[in-house]
């Protein structure tokens, strides 16, 4: 088996996958840089190659090719990013087909996972529990109007093509009051990503914030109250490999955003399992498996699972095509990935299916 990985040289993702291959006695994958793919360079694929597509990561050159020139820390450009990324995925698929190589994963499914509106619709159609959505919102006035019509006072506003909580806004309203919590920093007429969660509490600021996000498309969901653990809200990232949940990490925070790079912290999975009990824990994993089943051509997805206050309700808020960057996390006890990290587990799955 000859492995080829599309990724960013120097990024942790292809490095961790390569290390897992070496540990399993497989040859190290040949790395094709995303910048070469995006520039249309020859890929050099051969018959029998197995092609793994990974995230472009935070490479400045790849970002400029995907979104256009500009500050890599800016929020926005997601619509262009998605168009360019989708076209590159299709080129990879066509090149693999023409050369007799095989792509690990369905490129059209990856494209859907990078559109929150399409992902939500696919999950909803399959009966997977998701937060209720308010569709068709193109600005702050429409957002407030739709919230009033639906009787919603708390929603999450997400850029349709964003990732890593970039531009996500947790919005709360009450008569005469508004509060938007986000990691986006307003700097004049633009938004910048920051590692600090902040709040905006005037109508003028919040309207401007939503107005800057809206041109790239918005996905708006009901804000479901999350369960707490030791005084911190939490949710779960569950990695599903080959249709089976294999790894889970608890993400906790004192803010509405649980992302680990925004001050979130890994919580005690054992404590969550004990609080849920065996029946509810299994139900949580089943929901994640059902979400993954909506993407049958994807051998690995990362499912973000909301655990409602009271521990009785579960809802999927994201499905991530590249949701396996969880260094040091080993598989669930008793499962097929016990003792293996997410990359070693994928290599083991690949060896069993190739």
Coordinates of C-alpha atoms in Angstrom, one line a residue:
X1 CA 0.0 0.0 0.0
X2 CA 1.4 3.4 -1.1
X3 CA 0.0 6.2 1.0
X4 CA -0.1 9.9 -0.2
X5 CA -1.3 12.6 2.2
X6 CA -2.5 16.1 1.2
X7 CA -1.6 18.5 4.0
X8 CA 0.7 21.3 5.0
X9 CA 4.4 20.6 5.5
X10 CA 5.4 21.2 9.1
X11 CA 1.8 20.9 10.4
X12 CA 1.1 18.5 13.3
X13 CA -1.7 16.7 11.4
X14 CA 0.4 15.0 8.6
X15 CA 3.3 14.6 11.1
X16 CA 1.1 12.6 13.5
X17 CA -0.4 10.5 10.8
X18 CA 3.1 9.8 9.4
X19 CA 4.3 8.8 12.9
X20 CA 1.3 6.4 13.2
X21 CA 2.2 4.8 9.9
X22 CA 5.8 4.3 10.9
X23 CA 4.8 2.8 14.2
X24 CA 2.5 0.3 12.3
X25 CA 5.4 -0.7 10.0
X26 CA 4.0 1.1 7.0
X27 CA 6.0 3.3 4.7
X28 CA 5.8 7.0 5.5
X29 CA 3.2 8.7 3.3
X30 CA 4.4 11.0 0.6
X31 CA 3.2 14.5 1.4
X32 CA 1.6 16.7 -1.2
X33 CA 1.4 20.3 -0.1
X34 CA -2.0 22.1 -0.2
X35 CA -0.3 25.0 -1.9
X36 CA 0.7 22.8 -4.8
X37 CA -2.9 21.5 -5.1
X38 CA -4.3 25.0 -5.0
X39 CA -1.8 26.2 -7.6
X40 CA -2.6 23.4 -10.0
X41 CA 0.8 21.7 -9.8
X42 CA 1.1 18.0 -11.0
X43 CA 0.2 15.7 -8.2
X44 CA 2.2 12.7 -9.3
X45 CA -0.4 10.1 -8.3
X46 CA 0.0 6.5 -9.4
X47 CA -2.2 3.5 -9.7
X48 CA -2.6 1.9 -6.3
X49 CA -1.9 5.0 -4.3
X50 CA -4.2 5.6 -1.4
X51 CA -4.8 9.4 -0.9
X52 CA -5.6 10.8 2.5
X53 CA -6.9 14.4 2.5
X54 CA -6.1 16.5 5.6
X55 CA -6.8 20.0 6.7
X56 CA -4.8 22.9 5.1
X57 CA -4.2 24.0 8.7
X58 CA -3.1 27.5 9.4
X59 CA -0.6 27.9 6.5
X60 CA -0.5 31.5 5.4
X61 CA 0.2 30.7 1.8
X62 CA -2.7 28.2 1.6
X63 CA -5.0 30.7 3.3
X64 CA -4.1 33.4 0.8
X65 CA -4.9 31.0 -2.1
X66 CA -8.2 29.9 -0.5
X67 CA -9.5 33.2 0.7
X68 CA -7.4 35.7 -1.2
X69 CA -4.7 38.0 0.1
X70 CA -5.1 39.6 3.5
X71 CA -4.4 39.3 7.2
X72 CA -4.6 35.5 8.1
X73 CA -6.1 36.6 11.4
X74 CA -9.2 38.1 9.8
X75 CA -12.6 36.7 10.1
X76 CA -14.5 36.3 6.9
X77 CA -13.9 35.2 3.3
X78 CA -15.5 31.9 4.1
X79 CA -17.7 31.8 1.0
X80 CA -14.6 32.2 -1.3
X81 CA -12.7 29.7 0.9
X82 CA -15.4 27.1 0.4
X83 CA -15.6 27.6 -3.3
X84 CA -11.9 27.3 -3.8
X85 CA -11.6 24.4 -1.4
X86 CA -14.4 22.5 -3.0
X87 CA -12.9 23.0 -6.4
X88 CA -9.6 21.7 -5.1
X89 CA -11.2 18.6 -3.6
X90 CA -12.9 17.8 -6.9
X91 CA -9.6 18.2 -8.7
X92 CA -8.0 15.8 -6.2
X93 CA -10.8 13.3 -6.8
X94 CA -10.5 13.6 -10.6
X95 CA -6.8 13.2 -10.5
X96 CA -7.0 10.1 -8.4
X97 CA -9.6 8.6 -10.6
X98 CA -7.6 9.3 -13.8
X99 CA -4.4 7.7 -12.3
X100 CA -6.0 4.7 -10.6
X101 CA -5.4 6.0 -7.1
X102 CA -8.1 5.8 -4.4
X103 CA -9.2 8.7 -2.2
X104 CA -9.9 8.0 1.5
X105 CA -13.1 9.8 2.0
X106 CA -15.8 11.3 -0.2
X107 CA -14.8 14.8 -1.4
X108 CA -18.4 15.9 -1.8
X109 CA -19.1 14.9 1.8
X110 CA -16.1 16.9 3.0
X111 CA -17.6 19.9 1.1
X112 CA -20.9 19.4 2.9
X113 CA -19.3 19.2 6.3
X114 CA -17.7 22.6 5.6
X115 CA -21.2 24.2 5.1
X116 CA -23.0 24.3 8.4
X117 CA -26.4 24.8 6.7
X118 CA -26.0 21.7 4.5
X119 CA -24.8 19.6 7.4
X120 CA -27.7 20.7 9.6
X121 CA -30.2 19.9 6.8
X122 CA -28.6 16.5 6.2
X123 CA -28.7 15.5 9.9
X124 CA -32.2 16.8 10.3
X125 CA -33.5 14.8 7.3
X126 CA -31.9 11.7 8.8
X127 CA -33.6 12.2 12.2
X128 CA -30.4 13.0 14.0
X129 CA -31.2 15.4 16.9
X130 CA -29.9 18.9 16.1
X131 CA -30.7 22.4 17.6
X132 CA -33.6 24.1 15.8
X133 CA -32.3 26.4 13.0
X134 CA -33.5 29.8 11.9
X135 CA -32.8 29.8 8.1
X136 CA -32.5 32.5 5.6
X137 CA -31.0 35.3 7.8
X138 CA -29.0 37.9 5.9
X139 CA -28.4 40.5 8.6
X140 CA -29.1 41.8 12.0
X141 CA -32.6 43.1 11.3
X142 CA -33.7 39.8 9.9
X143 CA -32.1 38.0 12.7
X144 CA -33.9 39.9 15.4
X145 CA -37.2 39.6 13.5
X146 CA -36.9 35.9 13.1
X147 CA -35.9 35.5 16.7
X148 CA -39.0 37.4 17.7
X149 CA -41.2 35.3 15.4
X150 CA -39.8 32.0 16.8
X151 CA -39.9 33.2 20.4
X152 CA -36.1 32.7 20.7
X153 CA -34.1 34.9 23.1
X154 CA -30.7 33.0 22.9
X155 CA -29.1 31.8 19.7
X156 CA -25.8 30.9 18.2
X157 CA -24.9 32.8 15.1
X158 CA -22.2 31.0 13.0
X159 CA -20.5 31.8 9.7
X160 CA -21.8 29.1 7.3
X161 CA -18.2 28.1 6.4
X162 CA -16.3 28.9 9.5
X163 CA -14.2 26.6 11.7
X164 CA -12.5 26.7 15.1
X165 CA -15.3 29.0 16.3
X166 CA -14.1 31.8 14.1
X167 CA -16.8 34.4 14.0
X168 CA -19.2 32.4 16.2
X169 CA -21.5 34.6 18.3
X170 CA -23.5 33.5 21.3
X171 CA -26.3 36.1 21.3
X172 CA -28.7 36.8 24.2
X173 CA -31.5 39.3 24.0
X174 CA -34.0 40.7 26.5
X175 CA -36.2 43.8 26.5
X176 CA -33.9 46.7 26.2
X177 CA -30.8 44.5 26.4
X178 CA -28.5 42.6 24.1
X179 CA -25.3 40.7 24.7
X180 CA -23.1 39.0 22.1
X181 CA -20.2 36.8 23.2
X182 CA -17.5 36.0 20.6
X183 CA -13.8 35.6 20.0
X184 CA -14.1 38.1 17.1
X185 CA -12.5 41.5 17.7
X186 CA -14.0 44.4 15.9
X187 CA -11.3 46.6 14.5
X188 CA -12.9 49.4 12.5
X189 CA -14.7 47.8 9.5
X190 CA -13.2 44.4 9.9
X191 CA -13.2 41.5 12.3
X192 CA -10.1 39.7 13.6
X193 CA -9.8 36.3 15.3
X194 CA -8.5 36.5 18.8
X195 CA -7.8 34.0 21.6
X196 CA -9.8 35.9 24.1
X197 CA -13.6 35.6 24.3
X198 CA -15.2 39.0 24.7
X199 CA -18.7 40.5 24.8
X200 CA -20.5 43.3 23.0
X201 CA -23.5 44.8 24.8
X202 CA -25.0 47.6 22.7
X203 CA -27.4 47.3 19.8
X204 CA -25.0 49.4 17.6
X205 CA -22.0 47.1 18.3
X206 CA -24.0 43.8 17.9
X207 CA -25.7 45.0 14.7
X208 CA -22.2 46.0 13.3
X209 CA -20.8 42.6 14.3
X210 CA -23.6 40.6 12.6
X211 CA -23.4 42.9 9.6
X212 CA -19.7 42.1 9.1
X213 CA -20.4 38.4 9.3
X214 CA -23.5 38.2 7.2
X215 CA -22.1 38.6 3.6
X216 CA -20.4 35.2 3.8
X217 CA -23.7 33.5 4.9
X218 CA -25.0 32.6 8.3
X219 CA -26.2 29.6 10.1
X220 CA -28.3 30.4 13.2
X221 CA -29.3 27.8 15.8
X222 CA -31.2 27.8 19.0
X223 CA -28.9 28.1 22.0
X224 CA -29.5 24.9 24.0
X225 CA -28.5 25.2 27.7
X226 CA -25.5 22.9 28.2
X227 CA -24.9 20.6 31.2
X228 CA -22.3 21.6 33.7
X229 CA -19.3 19.8 35.3
X230 CA -17.7 21.3 38.3
X231 CA -19.2 24.6 37.6
X232 CA -18.2 24.7 33.9
X233 CA -20.4 24.0 30.9
X234 CA -19.3 21.1 28.7
X235 CA -19.8 19.3 25.5
X236 CA -18.2 16.4 23.8
X237 CA -16.0 15.8 20.7
X238 CA -16.5 12.2 19.6
X239 CA -14.3 10.8 16.9
X240 CA -16.1 8.1 14.8
X241 CA -13.8 5.8 12.7
X242 CA -15.3 3.3 10.3
X243 CA -18.8 4.1 11.7
X244 CA -17.9 3.3 15.3
X245 CA -17.3 6.0 18.0
X246 CA -13.7 5.4 19.1
X247 CA -12.5 8.4 21.0
X248 CA -14.2 11.1 23.1
X249 CA -13.0 14.2 24.8
X250 CA -14.9 16.5 27.2
X251 CA -14.5 20.2 26.4
X252 CA -15.3 22.5 29.3
X253 CA -15.5 26.2 29.6
X254 CA -16.7 29.2 31.7
X255 CA -17.9 30.8 28.4
X256 CA -20.4 29.6 25.8
X257 CA -17.4 28.5 23.6
X258 CA -15.8 25.3 24.7
X259 CA -13.1 25.2 22.0
X260 CA -9.8 24.3 23.7
X261 CA -7.9 27.1 21.9
X262 CA -10.3 29.7 23.4
X263 CA -9.6 28.9 27.0
X264 CA -11.6 25.7 27.1
X265 CA -10.1 22.7 29.0
X266 CA -10.3 19.0 28.7
X267 CA -12.6 17.6 31.4
X268 CA -12.9 14.3 33.1
X269 CA -14.6 11.8 30.8
X270 CA -15.0 9.3 33.5
X271 CA -17.0 11.9 35.6
X272 CA -19.3 12.5 32.6
X273 CA -19.8 8.8 32.0
X274 CA -20.7 8.3 35.7
X275 CA -23.1 11.3 35.7
X276 CA -24.8 10.0 32.5
X277 CA -24.9 6.4 33.5
X278 CA -24.5 3.5 31.1
X279 CA -27.8 3.9 29.2
X280 CA -27.4 7.6 28.5
X281 CA -23.7 7.3 27.7
X282 CA -24.6 4.7 25.1
X283 CA -27.4 6.9 23.8
X284 CA -24.9 9.7 23.4
X285 CA -22.5 7.5 21.4
X286 CA -25.4 6.2 19.3
X287 CA -26.3 9.8 18.3
X288 CA -22.7 10.3 17.2
X289 CA -22.8 7.1 15.2
X290 CA -26.0 8.2 13.5
X291 CA -24.5 11.6 12.6
X292 CA -21.4 9.8 11.1
X293 CA -23.7 7.5 9.1
X294 CA -25.0 10.6 7.3
X295 CA -21.5 10.7 5.7
X296 CA -21.0 7.1 4.7
X297 CA -18.1 7.8 2.4
X298 CA -16.0 9.4 5.2
X299 CA -14.0 6.9 7.2
X300 CA -13.4 9.4 10.0
X301 CA -15.5 12.3 11.3
X302 CA -15.4 14.3 14.5
X303 CA -18.9 14.9 16.0
X304 CA -19.5 17.8 18.4
X305 CA -22.2 16.7 20.7
X306 CA -24.2 19.0 23.0
X307 CA -25.3 17.5 26.3
X308 CA -28.3 19.4 27.6
X309 CA -28.8 20.7 31.1
X310 CA -30.3 17.8 33.1
X311 CA -28.2 15.3 31.1
X312 CA -31.2 13.9 29.2
X313 CA -30.9 15.6 25.9
X314 CA -28.3 15.3 23.1
X315 CA -27.9 17.3 19.9
X316 CA -25.3 17.4 17.3
X317 CA -24.0 20.9 16.6
X318 CA -21.1 20.1 14.2
X319 CA -19.7 17.3 12.1
X320 CA -16.0 17.9 11.4
X321 CA -14.2 16.4 8.4
X322 CA -10.8 16.9 10.1
X323 CA -11.9 16.5 13.7
X324 CA -9.1 14.1 14.8
X325 CA -6.4 16.5 16.1
X326 CA -6.6 15.4 19.7
X327 CA -2.9 14.6 20.7
X328 CA -2.5 12.1 23.5
X329 CA -6.1 11.0 23.5
X330 CA -6.4 7.2 23.4
X331 CA -9.5 5.2 22.4
X332 CA -12.5 4.4 24.6
X333 CA -11.9 1.4 26.9
X334 CA -13.2 -1.8 25.5
X335 CA -13.5 -0.4 22.0
X336 CA -11.5 -1.2 18.9
X337 CA -9.2 1.8 19.5
X338 CA -8.4 1.2 23.1
X339 CA -4.8 2.3 23.7
X340 CA -4.5 3.9 20.3
X341 CA -4.6 7.6 19.5
X342 CA -6.8 8.9 16.7
X343 CA -4.2 8.5 14.0
X344 CA -3.0 5.1 15.0
X345 CA -6.7 4.0 15.1
X346 CA -7.2 5.2 11.6
X347 CA -4.1 3.4 10.4
X348 CA -5.4 0.2 12.1
X349 CA -8.7 0.6 10.4
X350 CA -7.0 1.3 7.0
X351 CA -5.0 -1.9 7.3
X352 CA -8.1 -3.9 8.0
X353 CA -10.0 -2.5 5.1
X354 CA -7.3 -2.4 2.4

